[in-house]
Short mmCIF file of C-alpha atoms in Angstrom, two decimals:
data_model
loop_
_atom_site.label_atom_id
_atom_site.label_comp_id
_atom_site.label_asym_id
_atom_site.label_seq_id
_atom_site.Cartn_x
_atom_site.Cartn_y
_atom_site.Cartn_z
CA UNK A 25 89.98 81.66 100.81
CA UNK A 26 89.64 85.30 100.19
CA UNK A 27 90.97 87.18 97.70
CA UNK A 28 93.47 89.31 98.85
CA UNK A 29 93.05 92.01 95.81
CA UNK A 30 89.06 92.09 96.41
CA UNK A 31 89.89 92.71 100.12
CA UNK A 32 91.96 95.63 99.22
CA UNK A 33 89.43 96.91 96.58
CA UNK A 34 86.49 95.85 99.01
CA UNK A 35 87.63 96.96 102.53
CA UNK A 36 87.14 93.88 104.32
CA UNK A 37 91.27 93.31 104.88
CA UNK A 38 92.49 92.78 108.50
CA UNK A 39 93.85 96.25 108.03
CA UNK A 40 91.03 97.88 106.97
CA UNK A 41 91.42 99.80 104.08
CA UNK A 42 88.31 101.93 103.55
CA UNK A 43 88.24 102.79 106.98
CA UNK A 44 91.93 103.68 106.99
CA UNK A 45 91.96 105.66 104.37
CA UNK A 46 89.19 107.58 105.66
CA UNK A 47 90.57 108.45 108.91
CA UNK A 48 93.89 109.44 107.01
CA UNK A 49 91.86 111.87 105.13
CA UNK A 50 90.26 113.37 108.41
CA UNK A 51 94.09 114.37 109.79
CA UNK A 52 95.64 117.57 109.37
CA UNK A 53 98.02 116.21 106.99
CA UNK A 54 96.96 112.98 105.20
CA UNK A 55 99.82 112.83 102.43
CA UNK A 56 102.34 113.24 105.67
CA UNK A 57 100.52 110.36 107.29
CA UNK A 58 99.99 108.30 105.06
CA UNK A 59 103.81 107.64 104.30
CA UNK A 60 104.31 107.77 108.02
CA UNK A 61 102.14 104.76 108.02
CA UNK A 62 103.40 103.12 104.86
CA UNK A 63 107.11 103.78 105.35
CA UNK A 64 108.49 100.46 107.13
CA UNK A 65 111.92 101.58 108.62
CA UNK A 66 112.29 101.47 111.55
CA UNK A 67 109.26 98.89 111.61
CA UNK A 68 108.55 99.86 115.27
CA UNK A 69 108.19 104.16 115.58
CA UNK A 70 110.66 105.79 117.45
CA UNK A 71 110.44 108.46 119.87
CA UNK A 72 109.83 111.35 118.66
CA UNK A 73 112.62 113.55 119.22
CA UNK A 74 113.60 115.70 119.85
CA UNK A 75 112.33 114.97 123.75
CA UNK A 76 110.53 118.35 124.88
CA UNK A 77 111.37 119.26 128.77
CA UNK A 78 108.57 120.14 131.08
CA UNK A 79 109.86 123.87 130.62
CA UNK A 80 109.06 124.34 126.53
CA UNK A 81 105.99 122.24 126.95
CA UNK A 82 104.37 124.45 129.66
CA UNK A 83 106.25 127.58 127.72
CA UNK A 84 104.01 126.07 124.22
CA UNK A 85 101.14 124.48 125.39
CA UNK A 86 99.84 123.14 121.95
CA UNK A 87 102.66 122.08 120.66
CA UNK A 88 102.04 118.53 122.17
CA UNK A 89 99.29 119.43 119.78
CA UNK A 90 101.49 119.73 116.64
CA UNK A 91 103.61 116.67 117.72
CA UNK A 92 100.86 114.51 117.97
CA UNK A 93 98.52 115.61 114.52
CA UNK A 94 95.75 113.56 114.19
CA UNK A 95 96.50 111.32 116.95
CA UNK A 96 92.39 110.59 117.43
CA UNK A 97 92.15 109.32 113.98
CA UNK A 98 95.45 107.18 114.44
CA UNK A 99 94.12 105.36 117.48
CA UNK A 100 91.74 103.40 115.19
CA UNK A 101 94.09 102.61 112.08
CA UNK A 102 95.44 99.29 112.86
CA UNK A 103 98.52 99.32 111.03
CA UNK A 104 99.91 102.18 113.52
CA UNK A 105 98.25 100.11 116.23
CA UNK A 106 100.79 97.12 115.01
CA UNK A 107 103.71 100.04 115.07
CA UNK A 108 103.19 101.79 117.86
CA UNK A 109 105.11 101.23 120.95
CA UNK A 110 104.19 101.81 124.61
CA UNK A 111 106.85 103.89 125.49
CA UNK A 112 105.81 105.87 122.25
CA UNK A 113 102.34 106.41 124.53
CA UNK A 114 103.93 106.78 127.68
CA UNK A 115 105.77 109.80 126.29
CA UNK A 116 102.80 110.82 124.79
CA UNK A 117 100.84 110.76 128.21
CA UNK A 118 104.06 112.55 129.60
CA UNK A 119 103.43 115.86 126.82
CA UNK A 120 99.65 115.74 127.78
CA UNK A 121 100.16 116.06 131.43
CA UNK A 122 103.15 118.60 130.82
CA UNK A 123 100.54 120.46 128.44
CA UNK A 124 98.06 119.89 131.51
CA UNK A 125 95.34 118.31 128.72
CA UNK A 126 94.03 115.68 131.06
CA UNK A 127 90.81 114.90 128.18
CA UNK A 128 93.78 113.67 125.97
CA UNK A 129 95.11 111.68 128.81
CA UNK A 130 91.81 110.36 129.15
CA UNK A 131 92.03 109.18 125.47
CA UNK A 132 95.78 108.25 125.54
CA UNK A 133 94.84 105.77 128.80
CA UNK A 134 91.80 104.07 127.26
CA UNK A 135 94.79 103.61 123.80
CA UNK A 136 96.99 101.94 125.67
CA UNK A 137 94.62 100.09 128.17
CA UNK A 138 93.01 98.40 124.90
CA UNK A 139 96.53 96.96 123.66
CA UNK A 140 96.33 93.40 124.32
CA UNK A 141 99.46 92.65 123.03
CA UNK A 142 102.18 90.83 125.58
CA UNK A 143 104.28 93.29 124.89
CA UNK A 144 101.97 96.64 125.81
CA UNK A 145 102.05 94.69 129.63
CA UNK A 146 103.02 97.42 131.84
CA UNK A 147 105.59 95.37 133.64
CA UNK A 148 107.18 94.81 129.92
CA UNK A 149 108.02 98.88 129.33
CA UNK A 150 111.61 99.27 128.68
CA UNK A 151 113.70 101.43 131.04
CA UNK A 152 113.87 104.58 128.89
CA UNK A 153 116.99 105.89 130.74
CA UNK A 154 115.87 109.18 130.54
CA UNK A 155 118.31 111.84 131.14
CA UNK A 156 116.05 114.60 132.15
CA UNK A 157 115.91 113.34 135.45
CA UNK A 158 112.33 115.44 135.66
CA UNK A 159 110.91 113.64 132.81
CA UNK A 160 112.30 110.53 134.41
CA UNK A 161 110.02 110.76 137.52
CA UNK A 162 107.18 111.75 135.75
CA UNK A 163 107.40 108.88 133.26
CA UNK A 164 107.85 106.33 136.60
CA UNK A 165 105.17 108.20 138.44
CA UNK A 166 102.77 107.42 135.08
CA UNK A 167 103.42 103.97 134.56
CA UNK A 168 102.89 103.47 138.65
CA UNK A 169 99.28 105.21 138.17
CA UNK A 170 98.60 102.79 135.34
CA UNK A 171 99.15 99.96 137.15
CA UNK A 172 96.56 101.14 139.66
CA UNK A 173 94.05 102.06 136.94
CA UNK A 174 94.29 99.08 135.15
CA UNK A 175 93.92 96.79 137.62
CA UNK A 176 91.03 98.75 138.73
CA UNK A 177 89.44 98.06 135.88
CA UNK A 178 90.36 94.60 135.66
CA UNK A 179 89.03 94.07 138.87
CA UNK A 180 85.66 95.60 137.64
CA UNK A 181 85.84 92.98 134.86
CA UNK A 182 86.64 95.11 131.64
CA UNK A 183 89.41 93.32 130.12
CA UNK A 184 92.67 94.28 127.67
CA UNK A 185 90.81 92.65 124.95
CA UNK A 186 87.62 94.69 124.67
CA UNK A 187 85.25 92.09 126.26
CA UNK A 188 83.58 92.17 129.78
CA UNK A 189 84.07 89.31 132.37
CA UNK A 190 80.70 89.42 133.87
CA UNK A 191 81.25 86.09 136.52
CA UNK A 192 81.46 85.84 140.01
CA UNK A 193 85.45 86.14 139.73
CA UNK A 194 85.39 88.77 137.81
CA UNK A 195 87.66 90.85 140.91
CA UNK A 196 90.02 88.15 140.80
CA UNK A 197 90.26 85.82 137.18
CA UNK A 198 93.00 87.99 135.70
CA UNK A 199 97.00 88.67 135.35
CA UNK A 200 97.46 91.63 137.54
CA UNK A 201 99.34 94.77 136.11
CA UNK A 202 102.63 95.23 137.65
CA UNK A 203 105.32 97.78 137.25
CA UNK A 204 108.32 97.48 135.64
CA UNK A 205 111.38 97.03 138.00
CA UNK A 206 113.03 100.18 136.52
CA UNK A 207 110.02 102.48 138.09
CA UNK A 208 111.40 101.61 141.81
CA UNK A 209 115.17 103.55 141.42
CA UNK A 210 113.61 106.60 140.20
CA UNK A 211 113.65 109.45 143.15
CA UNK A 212 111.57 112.48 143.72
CA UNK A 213 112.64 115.20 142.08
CA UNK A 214 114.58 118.18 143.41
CA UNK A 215 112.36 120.92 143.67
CA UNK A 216 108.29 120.57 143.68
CA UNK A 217 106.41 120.22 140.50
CA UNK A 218 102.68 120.36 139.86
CA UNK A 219 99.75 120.05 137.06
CA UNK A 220 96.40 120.99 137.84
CA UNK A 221 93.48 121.37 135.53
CA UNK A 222 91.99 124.85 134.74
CA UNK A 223 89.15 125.51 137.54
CA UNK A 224 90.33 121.82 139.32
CA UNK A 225 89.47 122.45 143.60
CA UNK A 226 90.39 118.74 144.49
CA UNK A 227 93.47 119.20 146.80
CA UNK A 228 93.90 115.32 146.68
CA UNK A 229 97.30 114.44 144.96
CA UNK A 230 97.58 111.11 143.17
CA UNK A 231 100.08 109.26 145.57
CA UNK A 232 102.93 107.78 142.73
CA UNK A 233 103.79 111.25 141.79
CA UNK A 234 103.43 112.76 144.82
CA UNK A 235 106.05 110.77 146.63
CA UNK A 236 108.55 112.42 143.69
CA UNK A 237 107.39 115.68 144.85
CA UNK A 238 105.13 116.12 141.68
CA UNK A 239 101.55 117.47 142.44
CA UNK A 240 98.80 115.70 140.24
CA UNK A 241 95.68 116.07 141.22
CA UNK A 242 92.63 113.22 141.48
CA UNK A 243 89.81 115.21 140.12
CA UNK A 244 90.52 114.94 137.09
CA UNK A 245 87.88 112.20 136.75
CA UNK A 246 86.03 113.29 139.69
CA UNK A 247 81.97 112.84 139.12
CA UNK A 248 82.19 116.98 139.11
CA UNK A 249 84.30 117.38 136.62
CA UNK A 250 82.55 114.50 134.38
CA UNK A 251 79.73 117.16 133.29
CA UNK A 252 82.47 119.77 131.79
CA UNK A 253 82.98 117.02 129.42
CA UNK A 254 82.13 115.17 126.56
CA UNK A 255 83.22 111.73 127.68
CA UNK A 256 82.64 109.27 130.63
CA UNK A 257 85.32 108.67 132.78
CA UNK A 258 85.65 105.89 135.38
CA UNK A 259 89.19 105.65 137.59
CA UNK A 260 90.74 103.66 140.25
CA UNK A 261 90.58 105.69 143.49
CA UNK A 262 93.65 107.59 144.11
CA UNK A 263 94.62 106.92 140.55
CA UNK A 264 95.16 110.08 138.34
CA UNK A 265 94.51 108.16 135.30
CA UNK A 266 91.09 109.03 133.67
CA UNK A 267 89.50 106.55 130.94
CA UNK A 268 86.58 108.07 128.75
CA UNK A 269 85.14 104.91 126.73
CA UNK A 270 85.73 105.20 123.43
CA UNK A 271 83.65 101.76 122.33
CA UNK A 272 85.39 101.91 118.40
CA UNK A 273 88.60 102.48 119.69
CA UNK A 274 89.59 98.77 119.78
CA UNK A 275 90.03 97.54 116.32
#
């Protein structure tokens, strides 16, 4: 049996330490994070309100920015992995669109797609009852995308857990992704919304939002638009959600 001091002093814990500790020192502000990751109550994070309308976030674009410091680095510490909660990402994805910074969407997706947990399922996201009835569409619209997404990738055989399923049943050997029930009784909104990335041309809207009257377009992971970036993005057609691989970022 190991011992649990030398894996603290050694870096070879299930939480890893060194690597931790590293990636705490990369954020803006490590002594901030580091007793946001150490403080236990509540043991699952909390929104983080106050909840920003679609007006202040396009009013501020990088203030998703200051809400979210060091969220890269965070992705790969595991004890904010354990914390985390997927309504905590969904909002997330919900300031990133809002902020119209589909690479970080790109990011957030691939986050939550590598969550194997039972209870990062998409059919298992809480109702949030959101009572920005704007923010409530777009939040149903989002986890309806997802479900497309990820079961287009599931259906190419990348799986929740990190690993490839490489058989012959590959399309079909898996739990589908299913919405939650709550994503069904949202409506469209009342008057027409829409994100669109700087120099986008794709006049393709991803269907989810659009029947809420919320323009999003598909091109956001287009093979035209993978050269303006650093990443590689694969989607499910007529799925807004973009997925650059990030290899490290399952832990």
């Amino acid at each position: 049996m190991r011992n649990p001091v030398g894996a603290i002093i050694h870096g070879y814990s299930s939480l890893k330490i060194r690597p931790t500790l590293r990636r705490i020192r990369a954020c803006p502000h490590p002594w901030s994070t580091l007793f946001f990751l150490i403080w236990p109550f509540p043991w699952r994070y909390s929104l983080p309100y106050p909840l920003l309308s679609v007006e202040e976030i396009e009013k501020y674009p990088n203030i998703h920015e200051e809400r979210q410091p060091g969220i890269r680095e965070l992705y790969n510490i595991p004890i904010y992995r354990i914390r985390d909660t997927p309504l905590r990402s969904l909002y997330r994805l919900v300031e990133d669109l809002c902020a119209s910074d589909f690479i970080m969407m790109g990011y957030e997706c691939t986050y939550f797609f590598f969550h194997r947990e039972p209870r990062w399922s998409l059919a298992c996201i809480p109702d949030p009852r959101d009572k920005d009835p704007i923010r409530y569409a777009i939040l149903a619209s989002m986890v309806e995308a997802l479900v497309d997404a990820f079961n287009w990738r599931l259906e190419h055989g990348i799986r929740r857990d990190n690993t490839t399923d490489k058989s012959e049943q590959r399309s079909s050997n898996f739990m589908r992704e299913e919405a939650p029930s709550w994503t069904s009784k949202i409506g469209p909104v009342a008057k027409p919304l829409a994100f669109r990335e700087a120099g986008s041309s794709d006049m393709t809207m991803e269907r989810h939002f659009l029947k809420r009257n919320i323009r999003v377009p598909n091109d956001i992971c287009s093979e035209s638009n993978q050269a303006k970036r650093s990443t590689f993005f694969i989607r499910a057609p007529g799925s807004m959600a973009a997925f650059p691989t990030m290899p490290n970022s399952h832990h």
